[in-house]
Short mmCIF file of C-alpha atoms in Angstrom, two decimals:
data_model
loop_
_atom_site.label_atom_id
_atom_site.label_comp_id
_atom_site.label_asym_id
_atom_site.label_seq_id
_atom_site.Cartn_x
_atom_site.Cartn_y
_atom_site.Cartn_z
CA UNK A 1 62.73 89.88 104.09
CA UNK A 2 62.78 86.26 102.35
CA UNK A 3 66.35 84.98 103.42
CA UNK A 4 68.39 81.85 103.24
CA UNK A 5 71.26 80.55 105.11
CA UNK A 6 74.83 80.97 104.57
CA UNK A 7 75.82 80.97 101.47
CA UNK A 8 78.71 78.11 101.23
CA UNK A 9 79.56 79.47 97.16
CA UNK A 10 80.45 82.31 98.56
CA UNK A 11 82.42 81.13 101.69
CA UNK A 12 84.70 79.08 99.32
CA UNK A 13 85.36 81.40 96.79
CA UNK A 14 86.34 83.86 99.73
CA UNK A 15 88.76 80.79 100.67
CA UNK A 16 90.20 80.70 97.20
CA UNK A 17 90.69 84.41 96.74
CA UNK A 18 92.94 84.45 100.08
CA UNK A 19 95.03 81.25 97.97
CA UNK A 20 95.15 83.36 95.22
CA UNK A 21 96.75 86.17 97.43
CA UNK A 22 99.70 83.41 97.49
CA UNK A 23 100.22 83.55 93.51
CA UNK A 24 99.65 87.36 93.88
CA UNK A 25 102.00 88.02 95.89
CA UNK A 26 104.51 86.02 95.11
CA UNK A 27 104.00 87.51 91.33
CA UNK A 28 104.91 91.05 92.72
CA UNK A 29 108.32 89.92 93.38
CA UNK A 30 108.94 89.81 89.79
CA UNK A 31 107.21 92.91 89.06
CA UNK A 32 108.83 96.27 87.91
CA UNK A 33 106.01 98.60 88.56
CA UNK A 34 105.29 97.33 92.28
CA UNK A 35 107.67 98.17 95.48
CA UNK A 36 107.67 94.84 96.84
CA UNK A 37 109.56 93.65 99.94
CA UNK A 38 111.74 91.55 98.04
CA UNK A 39 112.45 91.88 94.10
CA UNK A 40 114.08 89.55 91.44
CA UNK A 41 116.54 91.32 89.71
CA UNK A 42 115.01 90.66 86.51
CA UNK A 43 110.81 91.56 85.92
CA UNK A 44 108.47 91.10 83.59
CA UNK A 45 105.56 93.69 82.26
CA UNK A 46 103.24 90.75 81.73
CA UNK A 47 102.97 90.62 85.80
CA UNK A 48 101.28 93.89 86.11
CA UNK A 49 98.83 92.95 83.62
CA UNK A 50 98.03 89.61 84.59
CA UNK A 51 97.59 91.20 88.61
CA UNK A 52 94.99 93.69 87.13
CA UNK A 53 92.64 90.98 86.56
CA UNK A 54 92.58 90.01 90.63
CA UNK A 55 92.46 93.58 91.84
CA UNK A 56 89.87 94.34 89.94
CA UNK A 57 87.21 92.07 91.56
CA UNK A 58 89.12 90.12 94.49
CA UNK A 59 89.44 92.03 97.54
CA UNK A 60 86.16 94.16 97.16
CA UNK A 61 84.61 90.42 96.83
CA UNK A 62 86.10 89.59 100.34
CA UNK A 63 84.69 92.59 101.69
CA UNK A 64 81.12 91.69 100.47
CA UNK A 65 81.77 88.08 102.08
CA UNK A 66 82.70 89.88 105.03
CA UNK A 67 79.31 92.06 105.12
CA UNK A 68 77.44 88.98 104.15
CA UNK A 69 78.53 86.99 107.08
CA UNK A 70 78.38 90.11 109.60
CA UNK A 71 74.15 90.22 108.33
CA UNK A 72 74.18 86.39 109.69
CA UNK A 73 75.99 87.23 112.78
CA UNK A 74 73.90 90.14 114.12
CA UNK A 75 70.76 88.26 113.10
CA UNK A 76 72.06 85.54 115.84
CA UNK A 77 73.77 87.74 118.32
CA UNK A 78 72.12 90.85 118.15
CA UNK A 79 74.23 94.21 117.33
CA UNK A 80 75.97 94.50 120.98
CA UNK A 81 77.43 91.11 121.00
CA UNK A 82 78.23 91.20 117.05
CA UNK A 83 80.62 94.11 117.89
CA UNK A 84 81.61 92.12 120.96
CA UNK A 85 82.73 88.74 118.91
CA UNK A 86 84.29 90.99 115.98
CA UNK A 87 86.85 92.94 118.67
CA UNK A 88 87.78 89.16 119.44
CA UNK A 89 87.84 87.48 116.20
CA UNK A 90 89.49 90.18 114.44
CA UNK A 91 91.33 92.52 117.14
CA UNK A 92 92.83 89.04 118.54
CA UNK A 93 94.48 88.12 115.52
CA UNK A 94 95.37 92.10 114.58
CA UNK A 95 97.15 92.58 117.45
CA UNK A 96 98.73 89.06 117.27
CA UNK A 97 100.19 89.01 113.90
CA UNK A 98 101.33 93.00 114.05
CA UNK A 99 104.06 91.91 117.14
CA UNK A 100 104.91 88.33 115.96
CA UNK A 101 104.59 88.39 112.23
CA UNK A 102 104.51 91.79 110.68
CA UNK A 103 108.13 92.66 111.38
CA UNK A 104 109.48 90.23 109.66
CA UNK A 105 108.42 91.26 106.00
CA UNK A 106 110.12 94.84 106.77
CA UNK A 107 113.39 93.14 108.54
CA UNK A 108 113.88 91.15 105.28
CA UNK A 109 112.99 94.00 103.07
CA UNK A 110 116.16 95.77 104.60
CA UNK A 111 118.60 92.62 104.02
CA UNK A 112 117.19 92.15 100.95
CA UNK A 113 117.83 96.22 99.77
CA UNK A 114 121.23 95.98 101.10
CA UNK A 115 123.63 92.90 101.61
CA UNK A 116 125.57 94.71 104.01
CA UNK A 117 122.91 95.16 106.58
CA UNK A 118 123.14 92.50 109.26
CA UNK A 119 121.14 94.02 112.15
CA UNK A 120 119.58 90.35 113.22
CA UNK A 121 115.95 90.17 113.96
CA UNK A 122 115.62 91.07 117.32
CA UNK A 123 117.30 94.09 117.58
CA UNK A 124 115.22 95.25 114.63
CA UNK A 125 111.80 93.96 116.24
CA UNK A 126 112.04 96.78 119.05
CA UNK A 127 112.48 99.53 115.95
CA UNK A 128 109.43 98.15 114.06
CA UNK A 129 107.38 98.66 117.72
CA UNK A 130 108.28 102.22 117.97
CA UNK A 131 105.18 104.03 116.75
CA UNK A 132 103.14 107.53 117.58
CA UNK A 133 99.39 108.22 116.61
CA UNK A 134 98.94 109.80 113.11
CA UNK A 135 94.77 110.18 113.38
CA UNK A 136 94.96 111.79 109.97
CA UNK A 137 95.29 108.27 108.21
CA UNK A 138 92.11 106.51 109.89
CA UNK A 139 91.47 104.23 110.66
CA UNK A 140 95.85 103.18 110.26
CA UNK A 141 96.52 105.35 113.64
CA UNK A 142 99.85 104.00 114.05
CA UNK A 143 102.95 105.10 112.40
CA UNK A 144 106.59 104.72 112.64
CA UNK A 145 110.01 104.77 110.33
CA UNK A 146 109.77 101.31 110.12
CA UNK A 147 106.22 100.22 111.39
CA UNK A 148 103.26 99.25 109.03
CA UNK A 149 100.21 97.16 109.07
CA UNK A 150 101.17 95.24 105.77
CA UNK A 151 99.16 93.15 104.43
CA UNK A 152 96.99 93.12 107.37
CA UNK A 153 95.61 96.47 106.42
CA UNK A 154 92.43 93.94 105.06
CA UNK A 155 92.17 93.08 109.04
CA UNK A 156 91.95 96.55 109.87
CA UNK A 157 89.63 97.74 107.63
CA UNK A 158 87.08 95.07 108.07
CA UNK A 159 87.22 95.42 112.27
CA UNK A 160 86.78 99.25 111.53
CA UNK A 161 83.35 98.48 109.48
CA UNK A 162 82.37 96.19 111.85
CA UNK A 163 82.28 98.31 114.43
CA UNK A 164 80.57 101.02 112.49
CA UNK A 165 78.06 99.16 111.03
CA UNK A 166 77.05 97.81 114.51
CA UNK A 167 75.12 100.71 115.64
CA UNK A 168 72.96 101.50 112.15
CA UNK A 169 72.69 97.41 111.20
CA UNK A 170 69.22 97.83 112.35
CA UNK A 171 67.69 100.74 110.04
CA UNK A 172 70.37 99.51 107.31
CA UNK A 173 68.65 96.27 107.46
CA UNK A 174 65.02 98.03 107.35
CA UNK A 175 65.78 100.01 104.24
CA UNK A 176 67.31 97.18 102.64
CA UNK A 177 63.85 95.34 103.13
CA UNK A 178 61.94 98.09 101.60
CA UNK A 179 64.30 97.71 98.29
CA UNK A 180 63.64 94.78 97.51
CA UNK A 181 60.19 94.60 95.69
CA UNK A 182 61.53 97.34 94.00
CA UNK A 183 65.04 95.81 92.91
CA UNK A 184 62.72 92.57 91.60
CA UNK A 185 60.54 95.22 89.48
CA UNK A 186 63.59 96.64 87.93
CA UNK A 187 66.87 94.66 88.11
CA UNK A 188 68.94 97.50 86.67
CA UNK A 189 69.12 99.41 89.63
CA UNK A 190 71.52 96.68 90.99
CA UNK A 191 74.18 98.80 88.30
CA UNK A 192 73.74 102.22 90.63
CA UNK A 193 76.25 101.85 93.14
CA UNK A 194 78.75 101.62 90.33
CA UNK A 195 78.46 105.26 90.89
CA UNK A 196 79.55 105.97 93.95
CA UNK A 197 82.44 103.50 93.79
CA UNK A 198 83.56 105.30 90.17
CA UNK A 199 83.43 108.79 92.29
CA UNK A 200 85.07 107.26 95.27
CA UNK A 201 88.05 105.87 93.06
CA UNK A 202 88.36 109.19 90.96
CA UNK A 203 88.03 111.78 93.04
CA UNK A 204 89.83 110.46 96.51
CA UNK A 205 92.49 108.41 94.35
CA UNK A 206 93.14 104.63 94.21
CA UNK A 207 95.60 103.37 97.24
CA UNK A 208 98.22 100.77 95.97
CA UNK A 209 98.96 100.08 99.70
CA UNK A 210 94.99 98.60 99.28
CA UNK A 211 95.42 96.80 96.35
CA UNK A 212 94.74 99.33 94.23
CA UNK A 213 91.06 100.58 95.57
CA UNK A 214 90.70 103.44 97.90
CA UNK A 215 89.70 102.16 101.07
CA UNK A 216 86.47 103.68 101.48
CA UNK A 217 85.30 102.23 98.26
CA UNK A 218 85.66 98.55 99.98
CA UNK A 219 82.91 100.11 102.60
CA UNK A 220 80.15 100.01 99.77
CA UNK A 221 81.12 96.12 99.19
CA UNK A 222 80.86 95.37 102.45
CA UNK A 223 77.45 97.64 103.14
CA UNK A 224 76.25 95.37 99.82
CA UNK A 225 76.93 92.07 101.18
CA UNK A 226 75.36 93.02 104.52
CA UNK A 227 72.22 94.80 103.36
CA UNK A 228 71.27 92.94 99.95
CA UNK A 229 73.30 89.96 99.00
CA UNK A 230 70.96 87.59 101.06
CA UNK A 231 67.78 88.87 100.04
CA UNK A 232 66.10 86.51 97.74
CA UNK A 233 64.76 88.93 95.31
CA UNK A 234 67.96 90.86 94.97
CA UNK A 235 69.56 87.27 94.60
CA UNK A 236 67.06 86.52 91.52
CA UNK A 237 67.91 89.94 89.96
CA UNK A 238 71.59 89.45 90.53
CA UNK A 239 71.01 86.18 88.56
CA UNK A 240 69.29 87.31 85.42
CA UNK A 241 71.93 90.00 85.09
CA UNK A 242 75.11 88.24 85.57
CA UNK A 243 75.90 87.88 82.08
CA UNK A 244 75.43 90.82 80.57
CA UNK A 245 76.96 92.89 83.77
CA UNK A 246 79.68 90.76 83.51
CA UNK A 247 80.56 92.03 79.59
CA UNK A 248 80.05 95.45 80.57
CA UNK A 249 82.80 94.92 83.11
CA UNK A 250 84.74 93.35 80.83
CA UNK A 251 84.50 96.55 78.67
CA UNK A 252 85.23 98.80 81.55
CA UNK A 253 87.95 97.31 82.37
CA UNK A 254 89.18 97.09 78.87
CA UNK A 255 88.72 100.99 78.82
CA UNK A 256 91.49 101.55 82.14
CA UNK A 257 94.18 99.80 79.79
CA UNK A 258 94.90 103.66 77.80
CA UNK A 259 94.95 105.53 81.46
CA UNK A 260 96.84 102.79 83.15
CA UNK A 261 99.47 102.54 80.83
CA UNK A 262 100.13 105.91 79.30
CA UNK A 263 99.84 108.35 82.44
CA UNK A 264 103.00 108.69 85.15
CA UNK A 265 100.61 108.69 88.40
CA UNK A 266 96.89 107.31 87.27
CA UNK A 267 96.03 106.33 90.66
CA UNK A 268 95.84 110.17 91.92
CA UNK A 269 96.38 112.00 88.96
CA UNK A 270 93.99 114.97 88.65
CA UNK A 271 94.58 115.36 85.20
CA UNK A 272 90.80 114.59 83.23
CA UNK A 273 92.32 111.19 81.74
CA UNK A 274 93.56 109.95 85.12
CA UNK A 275 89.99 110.64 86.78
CA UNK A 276 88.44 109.14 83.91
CA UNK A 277 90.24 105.93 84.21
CA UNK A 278 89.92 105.45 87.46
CA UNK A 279 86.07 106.08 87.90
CA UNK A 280 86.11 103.52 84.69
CA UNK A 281 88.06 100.97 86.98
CA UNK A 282 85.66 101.44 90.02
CA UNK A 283 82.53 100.83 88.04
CA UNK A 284 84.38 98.39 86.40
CA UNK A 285 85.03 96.41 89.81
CA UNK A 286 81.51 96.53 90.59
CA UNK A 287 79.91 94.65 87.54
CA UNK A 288 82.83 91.93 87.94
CA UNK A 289 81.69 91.50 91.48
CA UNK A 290 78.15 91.74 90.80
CA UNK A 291 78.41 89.32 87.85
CA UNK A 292 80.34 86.86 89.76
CA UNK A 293 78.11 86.57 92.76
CA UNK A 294 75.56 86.03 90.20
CA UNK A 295 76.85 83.54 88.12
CA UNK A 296 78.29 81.46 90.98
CA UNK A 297 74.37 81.86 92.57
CA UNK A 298 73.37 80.55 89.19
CA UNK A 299 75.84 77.39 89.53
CA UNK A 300 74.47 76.85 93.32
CA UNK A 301 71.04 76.75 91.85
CA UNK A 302 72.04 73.51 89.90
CA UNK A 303 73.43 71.95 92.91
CA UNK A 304 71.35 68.83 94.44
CA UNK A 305 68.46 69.88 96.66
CA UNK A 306 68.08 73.00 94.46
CA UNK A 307 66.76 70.88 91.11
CA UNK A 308 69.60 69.99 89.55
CA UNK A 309 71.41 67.13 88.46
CA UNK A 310 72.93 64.73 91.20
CA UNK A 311 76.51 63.89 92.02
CA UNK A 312 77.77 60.68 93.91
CA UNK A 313 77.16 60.28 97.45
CA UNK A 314 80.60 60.28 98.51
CA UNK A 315 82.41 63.34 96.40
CA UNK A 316 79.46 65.23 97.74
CA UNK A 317 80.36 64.22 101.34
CA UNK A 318 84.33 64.83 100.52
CA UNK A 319 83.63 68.22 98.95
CA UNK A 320 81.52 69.41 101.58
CA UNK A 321 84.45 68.48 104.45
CA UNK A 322 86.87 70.29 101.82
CA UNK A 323 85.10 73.29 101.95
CA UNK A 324 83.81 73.23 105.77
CA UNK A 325 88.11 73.04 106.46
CA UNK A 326 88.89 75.92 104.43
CA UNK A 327 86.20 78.05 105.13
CA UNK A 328 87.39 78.08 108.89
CA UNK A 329 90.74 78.29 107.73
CA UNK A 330 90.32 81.86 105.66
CA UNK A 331 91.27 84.25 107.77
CA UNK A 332 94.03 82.07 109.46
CA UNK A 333 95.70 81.73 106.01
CA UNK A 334 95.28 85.44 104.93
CA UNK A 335 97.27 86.48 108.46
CA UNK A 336 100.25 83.23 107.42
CA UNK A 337 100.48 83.90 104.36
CA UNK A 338 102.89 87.28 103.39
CA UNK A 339 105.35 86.69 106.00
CA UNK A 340 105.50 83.18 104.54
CA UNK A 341 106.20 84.54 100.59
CA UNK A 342 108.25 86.95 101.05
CA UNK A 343 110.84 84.64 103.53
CA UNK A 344 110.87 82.31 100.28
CA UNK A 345 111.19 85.16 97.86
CA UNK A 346 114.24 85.94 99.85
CA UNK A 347 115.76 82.80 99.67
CA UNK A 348 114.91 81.94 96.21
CA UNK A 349 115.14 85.30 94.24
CA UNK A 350 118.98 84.87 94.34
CA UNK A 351 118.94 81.97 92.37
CA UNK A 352 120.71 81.61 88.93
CA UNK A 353 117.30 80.45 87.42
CA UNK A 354 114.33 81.71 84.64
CA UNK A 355 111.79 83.78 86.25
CA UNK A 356 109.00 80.90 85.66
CA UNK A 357 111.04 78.02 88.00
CA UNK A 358 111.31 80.69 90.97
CA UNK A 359 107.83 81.74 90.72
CA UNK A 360 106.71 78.31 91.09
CA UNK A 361 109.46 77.33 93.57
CA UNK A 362 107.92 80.00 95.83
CA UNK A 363 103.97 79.55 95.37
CA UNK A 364 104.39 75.54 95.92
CA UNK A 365 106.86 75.99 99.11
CA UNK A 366 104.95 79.17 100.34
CA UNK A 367 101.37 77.53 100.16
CA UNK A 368 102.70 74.03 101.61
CA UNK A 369 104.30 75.74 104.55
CA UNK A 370 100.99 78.02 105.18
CA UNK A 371 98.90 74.77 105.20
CA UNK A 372 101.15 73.20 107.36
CA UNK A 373 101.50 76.04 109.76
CA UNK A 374 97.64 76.09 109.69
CA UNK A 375 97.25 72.62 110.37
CA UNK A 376 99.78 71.65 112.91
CA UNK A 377 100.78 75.27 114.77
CA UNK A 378 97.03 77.16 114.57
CA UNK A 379 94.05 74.84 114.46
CA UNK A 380 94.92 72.26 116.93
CA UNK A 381 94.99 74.13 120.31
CA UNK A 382 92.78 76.55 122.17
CA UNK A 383 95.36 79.27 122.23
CA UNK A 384 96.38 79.36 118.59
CA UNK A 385 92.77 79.18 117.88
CA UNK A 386 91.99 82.06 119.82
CA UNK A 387 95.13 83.96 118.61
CA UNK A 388 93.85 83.24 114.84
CA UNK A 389 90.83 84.49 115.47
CA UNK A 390 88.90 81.05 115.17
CA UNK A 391 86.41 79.52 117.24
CA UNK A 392 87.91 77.29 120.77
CA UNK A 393 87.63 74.22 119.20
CA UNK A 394 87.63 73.14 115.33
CA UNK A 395 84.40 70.73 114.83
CA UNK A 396 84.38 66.83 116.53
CA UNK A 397 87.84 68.18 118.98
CA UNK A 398 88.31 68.89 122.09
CA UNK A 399 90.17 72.08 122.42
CA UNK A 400 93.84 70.83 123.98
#
């Protein structure tokens, strides 16, 4: 199969999606349809909107990252030792931020329901720990009153496919070859797993806990970033049909707006207009992603050393550090960042003070605190690093 290397568009977009999970989530706090840890006493409809435009495309993209680099790890380690580094990279950091940061989203949610409650942290921390197995929600096997996986329910998933796509990478990868030629003959096959992510979504039910997809529907982006997104042909094909896949997810989307609004539960409704909306939002989400990839492949195309125009020596040089920082610093940030919003939500959403000011008080304040955490608690030593899921050393150190 003609192949490239990494694809660095897609590593920094996958960077800027988990930044955007900073404006995200600190826009829930002033939404009324979303039951946020902490929430400003006054909302705004114009929130829930506005977020539909991120869910739609966001974290499925992250997935497809995620099976994108996975294709580029096996192909150097082999399937054994890609399952290997994932149970470190990923089950590290899991287990990490579940006992040390995790908690403390739930502890403030308490305080923040009820004034009175002044249990301090530690005596809560114990309560959050007690758990039993609850195999019926797989792969979230723990459960408690007060335990939950939070936002790291992203870390969980992605281990999980890991460690099932380990064993069949090897035929996946050998009927992914055999697609291609035909994919290049006819690019419109590259709409068909709209399907099973519209059936997925409509008949198992969107998860809000997931951002809004079901969580087997993320599965198929991931598969897709492993199997095809590298392949040169399916790259070309993804190209010529950005734009047009990209209206027709526009108009899908467009179509959710009636179900969305008008029905009491459209994310597992069974009634006809519920399952229409939703398999309308899951095909939806696939020609956003699909058209995005495309278009950003079409922008890399134009970049120097791919014939097009030049830029100066030295913002080429400084955007290339930019990006090589933040795309080590991805998953890092995604594990900082809730605990970090929703301790300045707490703070802030008591203020006498327009929704707009707090908003931005706590996206500037949350995101400088995340980069500083990253900078000065996570990257610089060997054990951070290793907690966070990063390599020993970050590149031209020596690990402390």
């Amino acid at each position: 199969m003609p192949v490239r290397g990494r694809r660095g568009e897609l590593d920094s977009l996958r960077t800027l999606v988990v930044v955007g999970l900073v404006f995200f989530h600190a826009a829930l706090v002033f939404s009324p349809d979303d039951d946020y840890y902490v929430k400003n006493a006054d909302t705004t409809g114009a929130i829930t909107v506005l977020a539909g435009f991120g869910v739609v495309w966001a974290m499925p993209m992250l997935f497809l990252v995620a099976g994108l680099g996975a294709r580029h790890s096996i192909r150097r380690r082999g399937a054994g030792g890609f399952a290997r580094e994932r149970l470190l990279r990923l089950g590290v950091p899991l287990v990490f931020a579940t006992l040390a940061l995790d908690p403390l989203p739930q502890w403030l949610r308490l305080r923040a329901a009820d004034p009175g409650h002044h249990e301090s942290y530690w005596h809560f921390w114990p309560r959050f720990l007690t758990v039993h197995l609850d195999l019926g929600d797989f792969p979230f096997v723990l459960a408690g009153r007060y335990f939950e996986t939070g936002h790291l329910w992203f870390v969980v998933l992605l281990l999980t496919f890991c460690l099932l796509l380990a064993p069949v990478a090897a035929p996946l990868a050998a009927a992914a070859e055999r697609s291609g030629p035909l994919v290049a003959r006819h690019p419109a096959l590259l709409l068909l797993p709209a399907l099973p992510l519209a059936a997925i979504d409509s008949l198992l039910g969107m998860e809000e806990d997931f951002a809004g997809w079901n969580r087997w529907a993320y599965l198929l982006f991931f598969l897709y970033g492993h199997a095809l997104a590298d392949d040169d042909r399916i790259r070309a094909a993804t190209r010529r049909l950005a734009v047009p896949v990209g209206v027709l997810g526009l108009l899908l989307f467009a179509g959710t707006a009636p179900g969305f609004v008008t029905q009491d539960d459209p994310f597992t409704a069974w009634t006809p207009f519920a399952l229409v909306t939703r398999a309308l939002f899951g095909a939806a989400g696939w020609c956003w992603v699909l058209a995005i990839v495309g278009l950003l492949d079409r922008a890399r195309e134009g970049r120097p050393g791919e014939g097009g125009s030049h830029e100066p020596q030295e913002a080429g040089v400084s955007r290339r550090r930019v990006t090589a920082y933040l795309a080590v610093a991805a998953l890092p940030l995604y594990v900082l960042h809730q605990p970090v919003v929703v301790a300045f939500a707490y703070g802030v959403v008591g203020w006498s003070a327009p929704i707009v000011v707090k908003y931005a008080v706590i996206v500037t304040g949350s995101l400088a605190v995340i980069l500083l955490l990253y900078e000065y608690g996570v990257r610089r030593t060997r054990l951070t690093r290793f907690l966070f899921g990063m390599r020993a050393a970050p590149p031209g150190r020596t690990p402390s």
